[in-house]
């Protein structure tokens, strides 16, 4: 899986790519991220990327030319890619969309805006606009990293042998179950006995039940299209809660 990021702050992207799951995946060569500094695609001596807005108003607007020049340079290899603009106006990103991007197997070219935004004519060169949530960030870089991180985790081998993306409970559409590690007791709070039992079948059932409990409590909207087994567990849970 290949990613390309267009940004005026390449260091922000590069720093994150040195660590953790994404860092290891890049070192293993199962993913690749190329970061392009928009200022390298300017033509003036001050490497300007922004200008005053037509129509007046506060703030600056990012000029189209550096983006256009960068995209023309990148696209000259003729490889199919999906050009994504990160902005609050976009389609809301989710695990489902991460899987969609992964399965498409196209290079994802991520355009990161700053200031008050990018000249609207950028839309002529964008395939899709994506939002990671209903809030305004200072730039698109964090959103680009969210997409890179969530898609890289789906690549076989990215999570190492002991974990798999399929086990991500969000992959199954639920919130996660509680996690514990040593010590067995901390400030009077004990690890649930079931997790110390060594009975893997019962532990798996407990984890499913707790994932359903968390989902019922915090994201009941995710409780749809349940399997008969999950529905049975949910019913048990509801009768426990209503006792
Ligand atoms: N929310 C978001 N989801 O994806 N991107 C987001 C964002 O808030 N981006 C920052 C703005 C900053 C000004 C230019 C346009 C992007």
PDB file of C-alpha atoms and ligand atoms in Angstrom:
ATOM      1  CA  UNK A   1       0.000   0.000   0.000  1.00  0.00           C
ATOM      2  CA  UNK A   2       1.409   3.366  -1.027  1.00  0.00           C
ATOM      3  CA  UNK A   3       0.618   6.799   0.337  1.00  0.00           C
ATOM      4  CA  UNK A   4       1.688  10.272  -0.794  1.00  0.00           C
ATOM      5  CA  UNK A   5       1.242  13.382   1.346  1.00  0.00           C
ATOM      6  CA  UNK A   6       1.313  16.975   0.080  1.00  0.00           C
ATOM      7  CA  UNK A   7       2.008  19.373   2.954  1.00  0.00           C
ATOM      8  CA  UNK A   8       3.954  22.479   3.971  1.00  0.00           C
ATOM      9  CA  UNK A   9       5.000  20.665   7.171  1.00  0.00           C
ATOM     10  CA  UNK A  10       6.650  17.402   6.020  1.00  0.00           C
ATOM     11  CA  UNK A  11       8.329  17.013   9.416  1.00  0.00           C
ATOM     12  CA  UNK A  12       4.916  16.600  11.072  1.00  0.00           C
ATOM     13  CA  UNK A  13       4.210  13.575   8.876  1.00  0.00           C
ATOM     14  CA  UNK A  14       7.755  12.153   8.878  1.00  0.00           C
ATOM     15  CA  UNK A  15       8.026  12.251  12.661  1.00  0.00           C
ATOM     16  CA  UNK A  16       4.947  10.081  13.147  1.00  0.00           C
ATOM     17  CA  UNK A  17       6.132   7.575  10.518  1.00  0.00           C
ATOM     18  CA  UNK A  18       9.212   6.695  12.600  1.00  0.00           C
ATOM     19  CA  UNK A  19       7.279   5.032  15.388  1.00  0.00           C
ATOM     20  CA  UNK A  20       5.086   2.037  16.251  1.00  0.00           C
ATOM     21  CA  UNK A  21       2.996  -0.057  13.903  1.00  0.00           C
ATOM     22  CA  UNK A  22       3.356   2.365  10.976  1.00  0.00           C
ATOM     23  CA  UNK A  23       7.108   2.724  11.517  1.00  0.00           C
ATOM     24  CA  UNK A  24       7.576  -1.057  11.535  1.00  0.00           C
ATOM     25  CA  UNK A  25       5.343  -1.545   8.496  1.00  0.00           C
ATOM     26  CA  UNK A  26       7.433   0.978   6.550  1.00  0.00           C
ATOM     27  CA  UNK A  27      10.667  -0.667   7.692  1.00  0.00           C
ATOM     28  CA  UNK A  28       9.269  -4.066   6.623  1.00  0.00           C
ATOM     29  CA  UNK A  29       8.419  -2.570   3.231  1.00  0.00           C
ATOM     30  CA  UNK A  30       4.744  -3.577   3.439  1.00  0.00           C
ATOM     31  CA  UNK A  31       3.755   0.088   3.175  1.00  0.00           C
ATOM     32  CA  UNK A  32       5.356   3.164   1.650  1.00  0.00           C
ATOM     33  CA  UNK A  33       4.769   6.844   2.367  1.00  0.00           C
ATOM     34  CA  UNK A  34       6.257   9.618   0.229  1.00  0.00           C
ATOM     35  CA  UNK A  35       5.993  13.111   1.678  1.00  0.00           C
ATOM     36  CA  UNK A  36       6.129  16.126  -0.641  1.00  0.00           C
ATOM     37  CA  UNK A  37       6.914  19.611   0.633  1.00  0.00           C
ATOM     38  CA  UNK A  38       4.617  21.963  -1.261  1.00  0.00           C
ATOM     39  CA  UNK A  39       7.259  24.702  -1.085  1.00  0.00           C
ATOM     40  CA  UNK A  40       9.415  22.591  -3.412  1.00  0.00           C
ATOM     41  CA  UNK A  41       6.734  23.160  -6.039  1.00  0.00           C
ATOM     42  CA  UNK A  42       6.657  26.964  -5.851  1.00  0.00           C
ATOM     43  CA  UNK A  43       8.307  29.194  -8.437  1.00  0.00           C
ATOM     44  CA  UNK A  44       9.053  32.383  -6.489  1.00  0.00           C
ATOM     45  CA  UNK A  45      12.156  33.059  -4.429  1.00  0.00           C
ATOM     46  CA  UNK A  46      10.148  33.241  -1.211  1.00  0.00           C
ATOM     47  CA  UNK A  47       8.553  29.833  -1.909  1.00  0.00           C
ATOM     48  CA  UNK A  48       5.166  31.357  -1.197  1.00  0.00           C
ATOM     49  CA  UNK A  49       2.204  28.952  -0.821  1.00  0.00           C
ATOM     50  CA  UNK A  50      -0.513  31.373   0.281  1.00  0.00           C
ATOM     51  CA  UNK A  51      -2.003  34.715  -0.719  1.00  0.00           C
ATOM     52  CA  UNK A  52      -4.729  37.153   0.314  1.00  0.00           C
ATOM     53  CA  UNK A  53      -8.306  36.010  -0.326  1.00  0.00           C
ATOM     54  CA  UNK A  54     -10.292  37.471  -3.225  1.00  0.00           C
ATOM     55  CA  UNK A  55     -13.318  39.209  -1.721  1.00  0.00           C
ATOM     56  CA  UNK A  56     -11.319  40.234   1.349  1.00  0.00           C
ATOM     57  CA  UNK A  57     -11.677  38.870   4.860  1.00  0.00           C
ATOM     58  CA  UNK A  58      -9.250  37.672   7.511  1.00  0.00           C
ATOM     59  CA  UNK A  59      -6.592  35.026   6.962  1.00  0.00           C
ATOM     60  CA  UNK A  60      -4.771  33.682   3.942  1.00  0.00           C
ATOM     61  CA  UNK A  61      -5.725  31.156   1.279  1.00  0.00           C
ATOM     62  CA  UNK A  62      -3.403  28.459  -0.087  1.00  0.00           C
ATOM     63  CA  UNK A  63      -2.629  28.990  -3.766  1.00  0.00           C
ATOM     64  CA  UNK A  64      -3.559  26.334  -6.306  1.00  0.00           C
ATOM     65  CA  UNK A  65      -0.287  26.355  -8.292  1.00  0.00           C
ATOM     66  CA  UNK A  66       1.998  24.541  -5.796  1.00  0.00           C
ATOM     67  CA  UNK A  67      -0.622  21.801  -5.424  1.00  0.00           C
ATOM     68  CA  UNK A  68      -1.096  21.627  -9.201  1.00  0.00           C
ATOM     69  CA  UNK A  69       2.666  21.497  -9.840  1.00  0.00           C
ATOM     70  CA  UNK A  70       3.129  18.786  -7.192  1.00  0.00           C
ATOM     71  CA  UNK A  71       0.248  16.664  -8.519  1.00  0.00           C
ATOM     72  CA  UNK A  72       1.509  17.009 -12.114  1.00  0.00           C
ATOM     73  CA  UNK A  73       4.965  15.872 -10.980  1.00  0.00           C
ATOM     74  CA  UNK A  74       3.548  12.955  -8.962  1.00  0.00           C
ATOM     75  CA  UNK A  75       1.065  11.809 -11.640  1.00  0.00           C
ATOM     76  CA  UNK A  76       3.773  11.726 -14.344  1.00  0.00           C
ATOM     77  CA  UNK A  77       4.432   8.073 -13.388  1.00  0.00           C
ATOM     78  CA  UNK A  78       0.973   7.162 -14.699  1.00  0.00           C
ATOM     79  CA  UNK A  79       0.218   4.923 -11.687  1.00  0.00           C
ATOM     80  CA  UNK A  80      -3.500   4.906 -10.663  1.00  0.00           C
ATOM     81  CA  UNK A  81      -4.117   6.871  -7.479  1.00  0.00           C
ATOM     82  CA  UNK A  82      -6.953   8.291  -5.436  1.00  0.00           C
ATOM     83  CA  UNK A  83      -6.415  11.977  -4.659  1.00  0.00           C
ATOM     84  CA  UNK A  84      -8.011  12.820  -1.316  1.00  0.00           C
ATOM     85  CA  UNK A  85      -8.529  16.307   0.106  1.00  0.00           C
ATOM     86  CA  UNK A  86      -8.742  16.385   3.923  1.00  0.00           C
ATOM     87  CA  UNK A  87     -11.310  18.871   5.181  1.00  0.00           C
ATOM     88  CA  UNK A  88     -14.294  19.152   7.562  1.00  0.00           C
ATOM     89  CA  UNK A  89     -16.541  19.268   4.473  1.00  0.00           C
ATOM     90  CA  UNK A  90     -15.646  15.758   3.424  1.00  0.00           C
ATOM     91  CA  UNK A  91     -17.293  12.330   3.674  1.00  0.00           C
ATOM     92  CA  UNK A  92     -16.946  11.171   7.296  1.00  0.00           C
ATOM     93  CA  UNK A  93     -14.048   8.736   7.641  1.00  0.00           C
ATOM     94  CA  UNK A  94     -14.667   5.378   9.361  1.00  0.00           C
ATOM     95  CA  UNK A  95     -13.229   1.857   9.662  1.00  0.00           C
ATOM     96  CA  UNK A  96     -15.482   0.905   6.768  1.00  0.00           C
ATOM     97  CA  UNK A  97     -13.860   3.581   4.574  1.00  0.00           C
ATOM     98  CA  UNK A  98     -10.389   2.517   5.750  1.00  0.00           C
ATOM     99  CA  UNK A  99     -11.204  -1.016   4.522  1.00  0.00           C
ATOM    100  CA  UNK A 100     -12.589   0.441   1.278  1.00  0.00           C
ATOM    101  CA  UNK A 101      -9.338   2.332   0.644  1.00  0.00           C
ATOM    102  CA  UNK A 102      -7.249  -0.723   1.531  1.00  0.00           C
ATOM    103  CA  UNK A 103      -9.193  -3.040  -0.773  1.00  0.00           C
ATOM    104  CA  UNK A 104      -9.032  -0.566  -3.674  1.00  0.00           C
ATOM    105  CA  UNK A 105      -5.232  -0.982  -3.561  1.00  0.00           C
ATOM    106  CA  UNK A 106      -4.702   2.404  -5.215  1.00  0.00           C
ATOM    107  CA  UNK A 107      -1.996   4.802  -4.049  1.00  0.00           C
ATOM    108  CA  UNK A 108      -3.661   7.300  -1.713  1.00  0.00           C
ATOM    109  CA  UNK A 109      -2.508  10.874  -2.390  1.00  0.00           C
ATOM    110  CA  UNK A 110      -3.432  12.992   0.628  1.00  0.00           C
ATOM    111  CA  UNK A 111      -3.716  16.772   0.269  1.00  0.00           C
ATOM    112  CA  UNK A 112      -3.204  18.728   3.496  1.00  0.00           C
ATOM    113  CA  UNK A 113      -4.511  22.279   3.684  1.00  0.00           C
ATOM    114  CA  UNK A 114      -3.515  25.018   6.124  1.00  0.00           C
ATOM    115  CA  UNK A 115      -4.495  28.651   6.784  1.00  0.00           C
ATOM    116  CA  UNK A 116      -8.151  29.327   5.875  1.00  0.00           C
ATOM    117  CA  UNK A 117      -8.179  26.671   3.203  1.00  0.00           C
ATOM    118  CA  UNK A 118      -7.071  25.911  -0.336  1.00  0.00           C
ATOM    119  CA  UNK A 119      -8.209  27.744  -3.494  1.00  0.00           C
ATOM    120  CA  UNK A 120     -11.532  26.084  -4.452  1.00  0.00           C
ATOM    121  CA  UNK A 121     -10.145  25.149  -7.886  1.00  0.00           C
ATOM    122  CA  UNK A 122      -8.188  22.359  -6.155  1.00  0.00           C
ATOM    123  CA  UNK A 123     -11.452  20.382  -6.364  1.00  0.00           C
ATOM    124  CA  UNK A 124     -10.840  19.912 -10.122  1.00  0.00           C
ATOM    125  CA  UNK A 125      -7.866  17.670  -9.227  1.00  0.00           C
ATOM    126  CA  UNK A 126      -9.378  15.839  -6.242  1.00  0.00           C
ATOM    127  CA  UNK A 127     -11.178  12.479  -6.381  1.00  0.00           C
ATOM    128  CA  UNK A 128     -12.665  12.641  -2.917  1.00  0.00           C
ATOM    129  CA  UNK A 129     -12.934  14.908   0.112  1.00  0.00           C
ATOM    130  CA  UNK A 130     -12.669  13.183   3.524  1.00  0.00           C
ATOM    131  CA  UNK A 131     -13.341  14.477   7.045  1.00  0.00           C
ATOM    132  CA  UNK A 132     -12.111  12.707  10.177  1.00  0.00           C
ATOM    133  CA  UNK A 133     -14.681  14.504  12.321  1.00  0.00           C
ATOM    134  CA  UNK A 134     -16.811  17.571  12.931  1.00  0.00           C
ATOM    135  CA  UNK A 135     -14.136  19.911  14.250  1.00  0.00           C
ATOM    136  CA  UNK A 136     -11.641  22.298  12.690  1.00  0.00           C
ATOM    137  CA  UNK A 137      -7.964  21.444  12.942  1.00  0.00           C
ATOM    138  CA  UNK A 138      -5.083  23.782  12.079  1.00  0.00           C
ATOM    139  CA  UNK A 139      -4.214  21.669   9.075  1.00  0.00           C
ATOM    140  CA  UNK A 140      -4.980  18.456   7.241  1.00  0.00           C
ATOM    141  CA  UNK A 141      -1.807  16.657   8.436  1.00  0.00           C
ATOM    142  CA  UNK A 142      -3.367  14.989  11.508  1.00  0.00           C
ATOM    143  CA  UNK A 143      -6.256  13.796   9.334  1.00  0.00           C
ATOM    144  CA  UNK A 144      -3.792  12.399   6.774  1.00  0.00           C
ATOM    145  CA  UNK A 145      -2.018  10.500   9.570  1.00  0.00           C
ATOM    146  CA  UNK A 146      -5.332   9.092  10.826  1.00  0.00           C
ATOM    147  CA  UNK A 147      -6.010   7.670   7.373  1.00  0.00           C
ATOM    148  CA  UNK A 148      -2.470   6.312   6.957  1.00  0.00           C
ATOM    149  CA  UNK A 149      -2.450   4.704  10.426  1.00  0.00           C
ATOM    150  CA  UNK A 150      -5.895   3.063  10.127  1.00  0.00           C
ATOM    151  CA  UNK A 151      -5.264   1.739   6.599  1.00  0.00           C
ATOM    152  CA  UNK A 152      -1.729   0.461   7.326  1.00  0.00           C
ATOM    153  CA  UNK A 153      -3.108  -1.593  10.249  1.00  0.00           C
ATOM    154  CA  UNK A 154      -5.213  -3.522   7.740  1.00  0.00           C
ATOM    155  CA  UNK A 155      -2.190  -4.712   5.736  1.00  0.00           C
ATOM    156  CA  UNK A 156      -1.395  -8.369   6.583  1.00  0.00           C
ATOM    157  CA  UNK A 157       1.778  -8.459   8.672  1.00  0.00           C
ATOM    158  CA  UNK A 158       1.493  -4.869   9.849  1.00  0.00           C
ATOM    159  CA  UNK A 159       0.309  -5.817  13.344  1.00  0.00           C
ATOM    160  CA  UNK A 160       2.807  -8.652  13.833  1.00  0.00           C
ATOM    161  CA  UNK A 161       1.874 -12.296  14.446  1.00  0.00           C
ATOM    162  CA  UNK A 162       0.189 -11.935  17.817  1.00  0.00           C
ATOM    163  CA  UNK A 163      -2.381  -9.412  16.640  1.00  0.00           C
ATOM    164  CA  UNK A 164      -4.563  -9.091  13.612  1.00  0.00           C
ATOM    165  CA  UNK A 165      -6.715  -6.313  12.222  1.00  0.00           C
ATOM    166  CA  UNK A 166      -9.628  -8.765  12.178  1.00  0.00           C
ATOM    167  CA  UNK A 167      -9.393  -8.954  15.987  1.00  0.00           C
ATOM    168  CA  UNK A 168      -9.850  -5.188  16.247  1.00  0.00           C
ATOM    169  CA  UNK A 169     -13.282  -5.261  17.768  1.00  0.00           C
ATOM    170  CA  UNK A 170     -14.154  -2.152  15.771  1.00  0.00           C
ATOM    171  CA  UNK A 171     -13.527  -4.367  12.752  1.00  0.00           C
ATOM    172  CA  UNK A 172     -16.437  -6.458  14.015  1.00  0.00           C
ATOM    173  CA  UNK A 173     -18.434  -3.274  14.460  1.00  0.00           C
ATOM    174  CA  UNK A 174     -18.333  -3.117  18.291  1.00  0.00           C
ATOM    175  CA  UNK A 175     -16.411  -1.039  20.779  1.00  0.00           C
ATOM    176  CA  UNK A 176     -13.453  -2.767  22.437  1.00  0.00           C
ATOM    177  CA  UNK A 177     -13.535  -4.946  25.558  1.00  0.00           C
ATOM    178  CA  UNK A 178     -11.598  -3.898  28.711  1.00  0.00           C
ATOM    179  CA  UNK A 179      -7.859  -4.741  28.784  1.00  0.00           C
ATOM    180  CA  UNK A 180      -5.786  -5.581  31.886  1.00  0.00           C
ATOM    181  CA  UNK A 181      -2.178  -6.413  32.640  1.00  0.00           C
ATOM    182  CA  UNK A 182      -0.027  -6.763  35.793  1.00  0.00           C
ATOM    183  CA  UNK A 183      -0.362  -6.029  38.685  1.00  0.00           C
ATOM    184  CA  UNK A 184      -3.320  -8.255  39.582  1.00  0.00           C
ATOM    185  CA  UNK A 185      -4.453  -5.656  42.136  1.00  0.00           C
ATOM    186  CA  UNK A 186      -3.883  -1.895  42.021  1.00  0.00           C
ATOM    187  CA  UNK A 187      -5.280   0.552  44.586  1.00  0.00           C
ATOM    188  CA  UNK A 188      -7.807  -2.080  45.640  1.00  0.00           C
ATOM    189  CA  UNK A 189      -8.945  -2.683  42.048  1.00  0.00           C
ATOM    190  CA  UNK A 190      -8.586  -6.317  41.045  1.00  0.00           C
ATOM    191  CA  UNK A 191      -8.297  -7.870  37.580  1.00  0.00           C
ATOM    192  CA  UNK A 192     -11.534  -9.819  36.818  1.00  0.00           C
ATOM    193  CA  UNK A 193     -11.018 -13.441  37.981  1.00  0.00           C
ATOM    194  CA  UNK A 194     -12.172 -14.834  34.648  1.00  0.00           C
ATOM    195  CA  UNK A 195      -9.037 -13.372  33.008  1.00  0.00           C
ATOM    196  CA  UNK A 196      -6.846 -15.300  35.470  1.00  0.00           C
ATOM    197  CA  UNK A 197      -8.716 -18.583  34.911  1.00  0.00           C
ATOM    198  CA  UNK A 198      -6.860 -19.750  31.821  1.00  0.00           C
ATOM    199  CA  UNK A 199     -10.209 -20.858  30.369  1.00  0.00           C
ATOM    200  CA  UNK A 200      -9.832 -19.324  26.910  1.00  0.00           C
ATOM    201  CA  UNK A 201     -13.380 -20.167  25.805  1.00  0.00           C
ATOM    202  CA  UNK A 202     -14.884 -18.432  28.845  1.00  0.00           C
ATOM    203  CA  UNK A 203     -12.464 -15.510  28.450  1.00  0.00           C
ATOM    204  CA  UNK A 204     -13.499 -15.059  24.808  1.00  0.00           C
ATOM    205  CA  UNK A 205     -17.162 -15.106  25.846  1.00  0.00           C
ATOM    206  CA  UNK A 206     -16.480 -12.589  28.663  1.00  0.00           C
ATOM    207  CA  UNK A 207     -14.675 -10.277  26.231  1.00  0.00           C
ATOM    208  CA  UNK A 208     -17.539 -10.423  23.713  1.00  0.00           C
ATOM    209  CA  UNK A 209     -20.040  -9.683  26.485  1.00  0.00           C
ATOM    210  CA  UNK A 210     -17.984  -6.714  27.750  1.00  0.00           C
ATOM    211  CA  UNK A 211     -17.556  -5.392  24.210  1.00  0.00           C
ATOM    212  CA  UNK A 212     -21.337  -5.549  23.827  1.00  0.00           C
ATOM    213  CA  UNK A 213     -21.779  -3.893  27.236  1.00  0.00           C
ATOM    214  CA  UNK A 214     -19.478  -1.007  26.223  1.00  0.00           C
ATOM    215  CA  UNK A 215     -21.174  -0.702  22.859  1.00  0.00           C
ATOM    216  CA  UNK A 216     -24.681  -0.755  24.397  1.00  0.00           C
ATOM    217  CA  UNK A 217     -23.619   1.952  26.866  1.00  0.00           C
ATOM    218  CA  UNK A 218     -21.615   4.277  24.595  1.00  0.00           C
ATOM    219  CA  UNK A 219     -22.543   3.521  20.974  1.00  0.00           C
ATOM    220  CA  UNK A 220     -25.922   1.699  20.806  1.00  0.00           C
ATOM    221  CA  UNK A 221     -26.108   2.864  17.181  1.00  0.00           C
ATOM    222  CA  UNK A 222     -23.473   0.226  16.346  1.00  0.00           C
ATOM    223  CA  UNK A 223     -25.702  -2.610  17.594  1.00  0.00           C
ATOM    224  CA  UNK A 224     -27.197  -3.680  14.295  1.00  0.00           C
ATOM    225  CA  UNK A 225     -27.167  -6.848  12.162  1.00  0.00           C
ATOM    226  CA  UNK A 226     -26.184  -8.891  15.230  1.00  0.00           C
ATOM    227  CA  UNK A 227     -25.553 -12.609  14.844  1.00  0.00           C
ATOM    228  CA  UNK A 228     -27.837 -14.971  16.761  1.00  0.00           C
ATOM    229  CA  UNK A 229     -24.952 -15.640  19.195  1.00  0.00           C
ATOM    230  CA  UNK A 230     -24.354 -11.921  19.825  1.00  0.00           C
ATOM    231  CA  UNK A 231     -28.081 -11.289  20.195  1.00  0.00           C
ATOM    232  CA  UNK A 232     -28.233 -14.058  22.840  1.00  0.00           C
ATOM    233  CA  UNK A 233     -25.343 -12.448  24.758  1.00  0.00           C
ATOM    234  CA  UNK A 234     -26.943  -9.009  24.469  1.00  0.00           C
ATOM    235  CA  UNK A 235     -30.231 -10.343  25.838  1.00  0.00           C
ATOM    236  CA  UNK A 236     -28.403 -11.885  28.818  1.00  0.00           C
ATOM    237  CA  UNK A 237     -26.686  -8.565  29.367  1.00  0.00           C
ATOM    238  CA  UNK A 238     -29.931  -6.595  29.267  1.00  0.00           C
ATOM    239  CA  UNK A 239     -31.608  -8.957  31.740  1.00  0.00           C
ATOM    240  CA  UNK A 240     -28.591  -8.579  34.080  1.00  0.00           C
ATOM    241  CA  UNK A 241     -28.749  -4.764  33.809  1.00  0.00           C
ATOM    242  CA  UNK A 242     -32.506  -4.733  34.420  1.00  0.00           C
ATOM    243  CA  UNK A 243     -32.322  -6.974  37.532  1.00  0.00           C
TER     244      UNK A 243
HETATM  245  N1  LIG B   1     -11.857  17.836  10.508  1.00  0.00           N
HETATM  246  C1  LIG B   1     -11.041  17.502   9.470  1.00  0.00           C
HETATM  247  N2  LIG B   1     -11.095  16.329   8.835  1.00  0.00           N
HETATM  248  O1  LIG B   1     -10.161  16.353   7.868  1.00  0.00           O
HETATM  249  N3  LIG B   1      -9.508  17.513   7.876  1.00  0.00           N
HETATM  250  C2  LIG B   1     -10.022  18.249   8.873  1.00  0.00           C
HETATM  251  C3  LIG B   1      -9.580  19.598   9.236  1.00  0.00           C
HETATM  252  O2  LIG B   1     -10.067  20.182  10.193  1.00  0.00           O
HETATM  253  N4  LIG B   1      -8.603  20.126   8.468  1.00  0.00           N
HETATM  254  C4  LIG B   1      -8.069  21.431   8.753  1.00  0.00           C
HETATM  255  C5  LIG B   1      -8.453  22.475   7.741  1.00  0.00           C
HETATM  256  C6  LIG B   1      -7.560  23.668   7.980  1.00  0.00           C
HETATM  257  C7  LIG B   1      -7.814  24.727   6.962  1.00  0.00           C
HETATM  258  C8  LIG B   1      -7.675  24.204   5.583  1.00  0.00           C
HETATM  259  C9  LIG B   1      -8.564  23.028   5.321  1.00  0.00           C
HETATM  260  C10 LIG B   1      -8.359  21.956   6.356  1.00  0.00           C
END
